[in-house]
PDB file of C-alpha atoms in Angstrom:
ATOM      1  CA  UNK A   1     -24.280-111.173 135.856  1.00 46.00           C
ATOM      2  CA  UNK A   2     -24.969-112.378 132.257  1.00 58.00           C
ATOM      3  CA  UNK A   3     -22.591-112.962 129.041  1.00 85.00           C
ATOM      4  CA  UNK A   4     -24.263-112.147 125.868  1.00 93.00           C
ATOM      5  CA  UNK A   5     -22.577-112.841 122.546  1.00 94.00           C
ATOM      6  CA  UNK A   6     -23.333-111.790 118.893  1.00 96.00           C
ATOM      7  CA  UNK A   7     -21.095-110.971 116.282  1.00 96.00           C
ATOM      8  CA  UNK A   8     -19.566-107.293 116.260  1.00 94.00           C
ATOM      9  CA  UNK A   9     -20.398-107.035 112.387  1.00 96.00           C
ATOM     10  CA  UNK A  10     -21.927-108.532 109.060  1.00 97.00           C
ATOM     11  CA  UNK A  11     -22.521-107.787 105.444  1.00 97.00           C
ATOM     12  CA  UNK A  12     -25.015-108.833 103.206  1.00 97.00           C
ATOM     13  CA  UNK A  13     -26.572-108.106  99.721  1.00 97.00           C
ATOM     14  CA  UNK A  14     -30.207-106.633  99.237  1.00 97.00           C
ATOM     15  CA  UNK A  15     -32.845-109.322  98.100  1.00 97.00           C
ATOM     16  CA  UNK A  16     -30.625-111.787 100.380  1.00 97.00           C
ATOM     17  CA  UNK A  17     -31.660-113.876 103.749  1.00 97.00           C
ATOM     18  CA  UNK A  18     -29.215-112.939 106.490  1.00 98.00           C
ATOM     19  CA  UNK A  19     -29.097-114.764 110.282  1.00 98.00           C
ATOM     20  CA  UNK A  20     -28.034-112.575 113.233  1.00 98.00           C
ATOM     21  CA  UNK A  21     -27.178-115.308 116.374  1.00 98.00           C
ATOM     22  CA  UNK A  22     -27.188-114.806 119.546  1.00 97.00           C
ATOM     23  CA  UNK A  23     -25.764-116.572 122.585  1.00 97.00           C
ATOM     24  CA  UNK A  24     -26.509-115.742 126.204  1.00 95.00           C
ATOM     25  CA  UNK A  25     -26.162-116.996 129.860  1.00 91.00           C
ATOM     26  CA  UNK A  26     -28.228-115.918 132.741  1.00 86.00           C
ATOM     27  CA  UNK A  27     -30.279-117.354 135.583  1.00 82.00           C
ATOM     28  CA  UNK A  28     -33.786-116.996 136.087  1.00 81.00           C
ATOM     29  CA  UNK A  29     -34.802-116.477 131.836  1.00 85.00           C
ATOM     30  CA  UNK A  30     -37.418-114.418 131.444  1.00 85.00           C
ATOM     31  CA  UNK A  31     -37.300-114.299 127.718  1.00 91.00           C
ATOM     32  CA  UNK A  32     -35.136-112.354 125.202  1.00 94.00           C
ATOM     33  CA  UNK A  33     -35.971-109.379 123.220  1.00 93.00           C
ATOM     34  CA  UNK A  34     -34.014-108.444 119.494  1.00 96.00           C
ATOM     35  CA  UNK A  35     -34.028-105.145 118.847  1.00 94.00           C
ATOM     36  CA  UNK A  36     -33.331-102.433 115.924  1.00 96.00           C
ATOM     37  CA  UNK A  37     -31.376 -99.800 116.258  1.00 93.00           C
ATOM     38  CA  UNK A  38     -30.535 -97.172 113.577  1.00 93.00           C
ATOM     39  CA  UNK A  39     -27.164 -95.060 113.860  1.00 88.00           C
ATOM     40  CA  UNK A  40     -28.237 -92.113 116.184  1.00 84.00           C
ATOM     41  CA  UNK A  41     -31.638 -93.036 116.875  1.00 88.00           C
ATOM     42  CA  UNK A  42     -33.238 -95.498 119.795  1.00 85.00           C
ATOM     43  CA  UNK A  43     -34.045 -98.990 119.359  1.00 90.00           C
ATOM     44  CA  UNK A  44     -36.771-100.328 118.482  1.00 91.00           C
ATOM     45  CA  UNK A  45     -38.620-103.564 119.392  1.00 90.00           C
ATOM     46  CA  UNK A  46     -38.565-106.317 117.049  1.00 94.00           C
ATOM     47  CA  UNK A  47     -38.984-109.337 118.770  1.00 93.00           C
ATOM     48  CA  UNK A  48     -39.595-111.067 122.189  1.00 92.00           C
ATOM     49  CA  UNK A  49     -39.358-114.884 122.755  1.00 94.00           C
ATOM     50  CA  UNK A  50     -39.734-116.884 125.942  1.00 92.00           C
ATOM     51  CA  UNK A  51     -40.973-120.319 124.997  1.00 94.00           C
ATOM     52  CA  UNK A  52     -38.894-121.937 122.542  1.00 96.00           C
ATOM     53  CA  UNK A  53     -39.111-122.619 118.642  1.00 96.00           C
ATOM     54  CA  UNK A  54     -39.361-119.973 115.546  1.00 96.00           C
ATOM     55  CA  UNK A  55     -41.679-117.050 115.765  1.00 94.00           C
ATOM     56  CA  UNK A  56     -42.230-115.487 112.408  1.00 94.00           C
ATOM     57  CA  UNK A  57     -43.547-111.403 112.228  1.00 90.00           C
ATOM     58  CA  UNK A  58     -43.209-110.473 108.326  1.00 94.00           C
ATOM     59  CA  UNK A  59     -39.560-110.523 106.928  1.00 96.00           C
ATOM     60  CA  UNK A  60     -37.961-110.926 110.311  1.00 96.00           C
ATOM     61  CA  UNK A  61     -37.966-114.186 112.413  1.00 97.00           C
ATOM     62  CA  UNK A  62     -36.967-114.851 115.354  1.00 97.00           C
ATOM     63  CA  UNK A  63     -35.573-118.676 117.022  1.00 98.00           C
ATOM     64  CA  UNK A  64     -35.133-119.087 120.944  1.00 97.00           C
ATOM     65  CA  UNK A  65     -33.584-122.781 122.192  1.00 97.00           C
ATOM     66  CA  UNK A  66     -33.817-121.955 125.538  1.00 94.00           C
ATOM     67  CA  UNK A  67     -31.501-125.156 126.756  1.00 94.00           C
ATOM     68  CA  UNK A  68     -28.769-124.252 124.394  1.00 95.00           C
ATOM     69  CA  UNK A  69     -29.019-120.412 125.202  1.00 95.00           C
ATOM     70  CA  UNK A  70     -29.391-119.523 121.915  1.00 96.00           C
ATOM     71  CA  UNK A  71     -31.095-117.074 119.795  1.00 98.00           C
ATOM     72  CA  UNK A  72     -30.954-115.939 116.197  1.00 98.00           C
ATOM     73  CA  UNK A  73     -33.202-113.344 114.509  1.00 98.00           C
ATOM     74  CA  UNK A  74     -33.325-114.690 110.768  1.00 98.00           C
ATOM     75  CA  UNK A  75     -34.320-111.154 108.200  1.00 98.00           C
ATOM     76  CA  UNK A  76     -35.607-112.161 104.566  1.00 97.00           C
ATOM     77  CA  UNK A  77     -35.685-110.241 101.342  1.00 97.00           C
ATOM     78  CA  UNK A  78     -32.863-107.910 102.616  1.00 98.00           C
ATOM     79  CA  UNK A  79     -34.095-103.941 102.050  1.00 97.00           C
ATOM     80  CA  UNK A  80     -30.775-101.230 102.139  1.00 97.00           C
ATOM     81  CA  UNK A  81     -33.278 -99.975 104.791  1.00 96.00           C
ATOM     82  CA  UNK A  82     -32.875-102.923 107.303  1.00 97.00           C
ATOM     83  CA  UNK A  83     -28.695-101.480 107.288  1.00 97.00           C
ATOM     84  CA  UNK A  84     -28.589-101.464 111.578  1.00 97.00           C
ATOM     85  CA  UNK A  85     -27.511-102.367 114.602  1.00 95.00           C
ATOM     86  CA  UNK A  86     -29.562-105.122 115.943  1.00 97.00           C
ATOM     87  CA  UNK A  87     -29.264-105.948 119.912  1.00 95.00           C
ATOM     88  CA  UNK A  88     -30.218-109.341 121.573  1.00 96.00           C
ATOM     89  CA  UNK A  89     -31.525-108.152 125.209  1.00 94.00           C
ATOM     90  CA  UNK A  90     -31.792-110.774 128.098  1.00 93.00           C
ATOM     91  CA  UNK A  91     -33.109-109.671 131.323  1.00 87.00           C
ATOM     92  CA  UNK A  92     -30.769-110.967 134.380  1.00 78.00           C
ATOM     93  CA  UNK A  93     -30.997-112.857 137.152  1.00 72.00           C
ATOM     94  CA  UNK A  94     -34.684-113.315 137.529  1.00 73.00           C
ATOM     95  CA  UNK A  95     -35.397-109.739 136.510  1.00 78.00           C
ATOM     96  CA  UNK A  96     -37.939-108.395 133.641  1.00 82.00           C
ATOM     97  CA  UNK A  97     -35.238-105.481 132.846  1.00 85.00           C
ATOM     98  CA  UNK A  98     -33.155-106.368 130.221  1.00 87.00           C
ATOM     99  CA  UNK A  99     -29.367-106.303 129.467  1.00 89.00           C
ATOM    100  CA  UNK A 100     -27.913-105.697 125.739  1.00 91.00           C
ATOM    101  CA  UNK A 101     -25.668-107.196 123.966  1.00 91.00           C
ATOM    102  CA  UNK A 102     -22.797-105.256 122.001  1.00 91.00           C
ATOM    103  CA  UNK A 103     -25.187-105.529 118.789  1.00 93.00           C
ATOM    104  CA  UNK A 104     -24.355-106.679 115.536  1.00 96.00           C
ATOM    105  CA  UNK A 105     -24.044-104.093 112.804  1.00 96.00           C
ATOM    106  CA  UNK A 106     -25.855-105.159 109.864  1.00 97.00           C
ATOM    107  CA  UNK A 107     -23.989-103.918 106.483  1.00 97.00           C
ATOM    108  CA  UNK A 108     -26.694-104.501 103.373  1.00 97.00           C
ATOM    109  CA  UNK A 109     -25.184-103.553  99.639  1.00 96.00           C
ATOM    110  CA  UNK A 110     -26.679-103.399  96.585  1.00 94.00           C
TER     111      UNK A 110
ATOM    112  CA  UNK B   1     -49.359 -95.568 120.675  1.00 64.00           C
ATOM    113  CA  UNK B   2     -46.520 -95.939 123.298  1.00 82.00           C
ATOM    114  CA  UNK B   3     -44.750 -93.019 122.749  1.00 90.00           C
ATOM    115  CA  UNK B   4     -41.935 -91.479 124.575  1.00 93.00           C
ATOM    116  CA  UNK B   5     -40.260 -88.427 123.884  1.00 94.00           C
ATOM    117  CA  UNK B   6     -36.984 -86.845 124.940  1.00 95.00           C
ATOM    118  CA  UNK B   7     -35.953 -83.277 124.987  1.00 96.00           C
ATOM    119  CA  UNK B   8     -33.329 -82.223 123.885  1.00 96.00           C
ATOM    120  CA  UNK B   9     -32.673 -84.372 121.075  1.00 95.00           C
ATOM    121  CA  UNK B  10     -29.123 -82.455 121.558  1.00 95.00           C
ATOM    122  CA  UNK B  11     -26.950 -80.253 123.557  1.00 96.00           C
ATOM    123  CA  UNK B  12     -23.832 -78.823 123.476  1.00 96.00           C
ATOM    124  CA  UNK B  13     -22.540 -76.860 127.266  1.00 95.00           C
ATOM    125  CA  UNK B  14     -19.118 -76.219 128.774  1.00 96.00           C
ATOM    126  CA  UNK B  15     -17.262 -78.264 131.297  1.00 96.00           C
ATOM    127  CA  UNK B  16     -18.801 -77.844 134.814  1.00 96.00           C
ATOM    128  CA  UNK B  17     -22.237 -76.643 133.626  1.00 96.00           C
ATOM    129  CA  UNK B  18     -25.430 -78.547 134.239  1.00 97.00           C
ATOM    130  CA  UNK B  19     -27.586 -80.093 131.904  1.00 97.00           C
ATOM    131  CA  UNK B  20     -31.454 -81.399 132.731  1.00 97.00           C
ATOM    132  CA  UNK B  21     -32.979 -84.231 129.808  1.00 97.00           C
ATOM    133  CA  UNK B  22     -36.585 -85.081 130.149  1.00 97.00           C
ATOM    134  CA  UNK B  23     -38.293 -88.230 129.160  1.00 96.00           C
ATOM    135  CA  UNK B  24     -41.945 -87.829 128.528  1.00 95.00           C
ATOM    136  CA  UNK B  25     -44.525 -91.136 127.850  1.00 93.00           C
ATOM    137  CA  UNK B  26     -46.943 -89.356 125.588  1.00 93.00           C
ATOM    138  CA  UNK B  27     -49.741 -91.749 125.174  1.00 90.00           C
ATOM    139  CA  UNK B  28     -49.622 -93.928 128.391  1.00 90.00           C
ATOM    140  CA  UNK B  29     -48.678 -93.529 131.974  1.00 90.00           C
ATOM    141  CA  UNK B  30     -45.189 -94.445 132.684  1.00 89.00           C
ATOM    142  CA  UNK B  31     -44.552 -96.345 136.398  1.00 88.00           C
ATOM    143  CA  UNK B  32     -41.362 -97.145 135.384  1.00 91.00           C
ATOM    144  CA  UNK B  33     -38.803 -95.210 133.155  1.00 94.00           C
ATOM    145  CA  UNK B  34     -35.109 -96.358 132.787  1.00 94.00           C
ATOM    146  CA  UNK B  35     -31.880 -94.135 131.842  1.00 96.00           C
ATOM    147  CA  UNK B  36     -29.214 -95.963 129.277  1.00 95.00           C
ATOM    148  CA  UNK B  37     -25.908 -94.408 127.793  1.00 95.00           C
ATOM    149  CA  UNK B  38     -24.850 -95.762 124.872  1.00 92.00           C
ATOM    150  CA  UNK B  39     -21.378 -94.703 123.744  1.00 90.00           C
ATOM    151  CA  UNK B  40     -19.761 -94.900 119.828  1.00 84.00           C
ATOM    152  CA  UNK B  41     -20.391 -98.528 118.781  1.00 80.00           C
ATOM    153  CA  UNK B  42     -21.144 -99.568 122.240  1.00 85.00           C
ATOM    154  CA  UNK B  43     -24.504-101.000 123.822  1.00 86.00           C
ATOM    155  CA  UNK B  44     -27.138 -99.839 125.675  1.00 90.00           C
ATOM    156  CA  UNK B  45     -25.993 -99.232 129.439  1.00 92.00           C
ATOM    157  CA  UNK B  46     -28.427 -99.070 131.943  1.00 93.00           C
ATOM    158  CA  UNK B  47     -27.660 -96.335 134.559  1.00 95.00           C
ATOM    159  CA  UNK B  48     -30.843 -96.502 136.487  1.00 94.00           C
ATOM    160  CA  UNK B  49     -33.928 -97.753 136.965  1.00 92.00           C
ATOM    161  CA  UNK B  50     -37.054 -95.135 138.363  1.00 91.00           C
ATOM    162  CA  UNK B  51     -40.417 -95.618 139.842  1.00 88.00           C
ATOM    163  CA  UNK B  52     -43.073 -92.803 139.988  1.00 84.00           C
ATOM    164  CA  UNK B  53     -43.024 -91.108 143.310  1.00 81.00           C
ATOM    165  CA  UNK B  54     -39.763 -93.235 144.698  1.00 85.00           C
ATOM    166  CA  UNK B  55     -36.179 -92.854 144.184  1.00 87.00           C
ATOM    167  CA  UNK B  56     -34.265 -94.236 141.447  1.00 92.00           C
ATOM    168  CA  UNK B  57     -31.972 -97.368 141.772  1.00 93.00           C
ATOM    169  CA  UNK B  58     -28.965 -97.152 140.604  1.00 95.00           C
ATOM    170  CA  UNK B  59     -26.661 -99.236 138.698  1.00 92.00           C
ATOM    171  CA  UNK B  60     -23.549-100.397 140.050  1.00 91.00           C
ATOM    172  CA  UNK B  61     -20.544 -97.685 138.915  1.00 92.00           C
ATOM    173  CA  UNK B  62     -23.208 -94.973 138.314  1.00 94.00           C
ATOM    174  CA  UNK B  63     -22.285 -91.768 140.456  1.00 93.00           C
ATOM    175  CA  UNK B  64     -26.366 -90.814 142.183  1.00 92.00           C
ATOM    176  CA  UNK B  65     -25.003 -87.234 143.245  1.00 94.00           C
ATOM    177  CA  UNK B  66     -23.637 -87.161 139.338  1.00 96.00           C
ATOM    178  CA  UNK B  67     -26.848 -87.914 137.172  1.00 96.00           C
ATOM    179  CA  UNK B  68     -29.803 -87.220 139.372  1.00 95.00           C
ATOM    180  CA  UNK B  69     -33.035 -88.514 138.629  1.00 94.00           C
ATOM    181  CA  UNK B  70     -36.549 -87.540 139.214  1.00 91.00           C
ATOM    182  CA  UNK B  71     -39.666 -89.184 138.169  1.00 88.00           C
ATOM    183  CA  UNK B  72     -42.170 -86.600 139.795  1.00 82.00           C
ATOM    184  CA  UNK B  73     -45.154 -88.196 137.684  1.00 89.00           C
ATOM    185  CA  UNK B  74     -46.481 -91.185 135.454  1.00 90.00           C
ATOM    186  CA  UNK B  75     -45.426 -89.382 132.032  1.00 93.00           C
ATOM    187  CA  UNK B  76     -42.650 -87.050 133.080  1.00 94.00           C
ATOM    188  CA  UNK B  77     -38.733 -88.466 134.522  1.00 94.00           C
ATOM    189  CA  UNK B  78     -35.574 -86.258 134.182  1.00 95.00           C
ATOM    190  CA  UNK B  79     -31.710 -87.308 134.395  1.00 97.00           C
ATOM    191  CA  UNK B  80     -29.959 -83.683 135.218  1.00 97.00           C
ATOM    192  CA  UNK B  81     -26.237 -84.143 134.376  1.00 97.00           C
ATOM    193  CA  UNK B  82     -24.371 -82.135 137.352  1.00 96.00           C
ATOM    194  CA  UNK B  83     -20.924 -80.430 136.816  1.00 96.00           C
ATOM    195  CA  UNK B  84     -20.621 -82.496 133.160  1.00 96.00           C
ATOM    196  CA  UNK B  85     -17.067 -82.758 131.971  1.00 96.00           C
ATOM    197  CA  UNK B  86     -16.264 -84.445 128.641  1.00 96.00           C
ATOM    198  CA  UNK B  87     -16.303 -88.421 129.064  1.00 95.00           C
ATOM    199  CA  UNK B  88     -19.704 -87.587 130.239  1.00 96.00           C
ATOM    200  CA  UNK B  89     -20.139 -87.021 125.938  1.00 96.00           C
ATOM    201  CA  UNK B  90     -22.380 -89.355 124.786  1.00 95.00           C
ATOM    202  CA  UNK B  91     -26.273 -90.803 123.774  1.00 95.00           C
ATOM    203  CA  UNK B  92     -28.426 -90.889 126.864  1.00 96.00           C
ATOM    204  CA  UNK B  93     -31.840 -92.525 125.949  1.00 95.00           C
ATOM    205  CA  UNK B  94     -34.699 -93.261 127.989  1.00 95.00           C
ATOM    206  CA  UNK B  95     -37.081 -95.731 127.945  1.00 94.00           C
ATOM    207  CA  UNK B  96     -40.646 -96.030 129.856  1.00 93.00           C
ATOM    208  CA  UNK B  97     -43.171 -98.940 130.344  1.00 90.00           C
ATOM    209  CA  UNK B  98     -46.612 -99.502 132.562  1.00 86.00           C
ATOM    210  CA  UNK B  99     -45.647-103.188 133.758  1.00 82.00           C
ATOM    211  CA  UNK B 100     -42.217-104.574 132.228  1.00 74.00           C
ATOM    212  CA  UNK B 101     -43.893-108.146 133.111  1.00 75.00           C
ATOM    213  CA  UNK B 102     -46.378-107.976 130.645  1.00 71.00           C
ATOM    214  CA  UNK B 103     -44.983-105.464 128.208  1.00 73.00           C
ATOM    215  CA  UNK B 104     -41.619-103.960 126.248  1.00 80.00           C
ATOM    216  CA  UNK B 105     -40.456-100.727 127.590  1.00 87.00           C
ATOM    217  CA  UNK B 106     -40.606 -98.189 124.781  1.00 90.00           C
ATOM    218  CA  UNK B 107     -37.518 -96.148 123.945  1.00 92.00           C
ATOM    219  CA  UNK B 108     -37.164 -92.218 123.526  1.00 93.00           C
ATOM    220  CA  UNK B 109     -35.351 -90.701 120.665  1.00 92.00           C
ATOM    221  CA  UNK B 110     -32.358 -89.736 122.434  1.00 94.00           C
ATOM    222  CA  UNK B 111     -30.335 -87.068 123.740  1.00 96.00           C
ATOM    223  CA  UNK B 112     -26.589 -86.554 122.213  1.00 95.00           C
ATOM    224  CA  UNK B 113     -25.307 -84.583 125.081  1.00 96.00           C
ATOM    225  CA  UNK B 114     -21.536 -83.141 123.881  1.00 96.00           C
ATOM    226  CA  UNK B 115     -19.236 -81.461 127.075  1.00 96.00           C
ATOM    227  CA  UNK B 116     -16.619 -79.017 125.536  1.00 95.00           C
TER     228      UNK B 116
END
């Protein structure tokens, strides 16, 4: 099995930088994958890191330290828009399917 | 591309009726589709994983004779919901990839499926 932590919720104001972490523990890493998710629709992919270091796709970022089991997905010029759930995913044990976290909820106000 | 598709996007049917949810991959073909439940401010769940052509592989705690699945072909898999009572309420979604090795799996839209 696998432990994967991020906070339940968090609140920030449009125009503003906001970092989402994420902590994890699992055997046999096979990267980790942040994605969206808005309330009553599917998720959708955002991010996937397996090496570590920052990997940068527009306003959204995303860090892996792969030794400290640690992620963060870092968003930039907050839109009311980018108001979500966000889920770090680690596949387990070796696996390529991943498990989600409990996902963050993402609060942005004018 | 990568586009799945789920149908319904919602249903409502009576304690100890049956309800069938198809996952279609549009745009590529699916060898492998997976079945989550997400429930009110929960995460994803996975409740099985399918391969085209073999039976599905359950996850631990998930009832096979309950939610049977069939993945008859590359772009088609369906989770039928047998005798649903009301904690089966909740967001089933799908997802579908060609080779989870070398690619994401690509979600459906969901199904809210409500048991009165």
């Amino acid at each position: 099995g696998q432990n994967i932590d991020q906070p339940t919720e968090m609140t920030a104001t449009e125009g503003a930088i906001v970092q989402i972490n994420c902590t994890y523990q699992t055997s046999g890493f096979n990267g980790l994958f942040w994605y969206q998710q808005h309330a009553g629709e599917a998720p959708t992919f955002l991010s996937y890191n397996v090496l570590d270091g920052l990997e940068e796709k527009g306003r959204f970022s995303s860090f892996l330290s792969r030794s400290k089991g640690y992620s963060y997905l870092l968003l930039k010029e907050l839109q009311m828009k980018d108001s979500a759930s966000y889920l770090c995913a680690v596949p387990s044990g070796g696996s390529y399917i991943p498990t989600f976290g409990r996902g963050t909820s993402l609060i942005v106000h004018p | 591309g990568a586009v799945v598709s789920q149908h319904p996007s919602w249903v409502i049917c009576k304690s100890g009726t049956s309800v069938k949810i198809e996952c279609r991959s549009l745009d590529f073909q699916a060898t492998t589709m997976f079945w989550y439940r997400q429930f009110p401010k929960q995460s994803l769940m996975l409740m099985a994983t399918s391969n085209e052509g073999s039976k599905a592989t359950y996850e631990q705690g998930v009832e096979k004779d309950k939610f049977l699945i069939n993945h008859a072909s590359l772009t088609l898999s369906t989770l039928t919901v047998t005798s649903a009572h009301p904690e089966d309420s909740s967001f089933y979604i799908c997802s579908a990839t060609w080779d989870l090795t070398s690619d994401t799996q690509y979600f459906g839209p969901g199904t809210r499926l409500t048991v009165l």
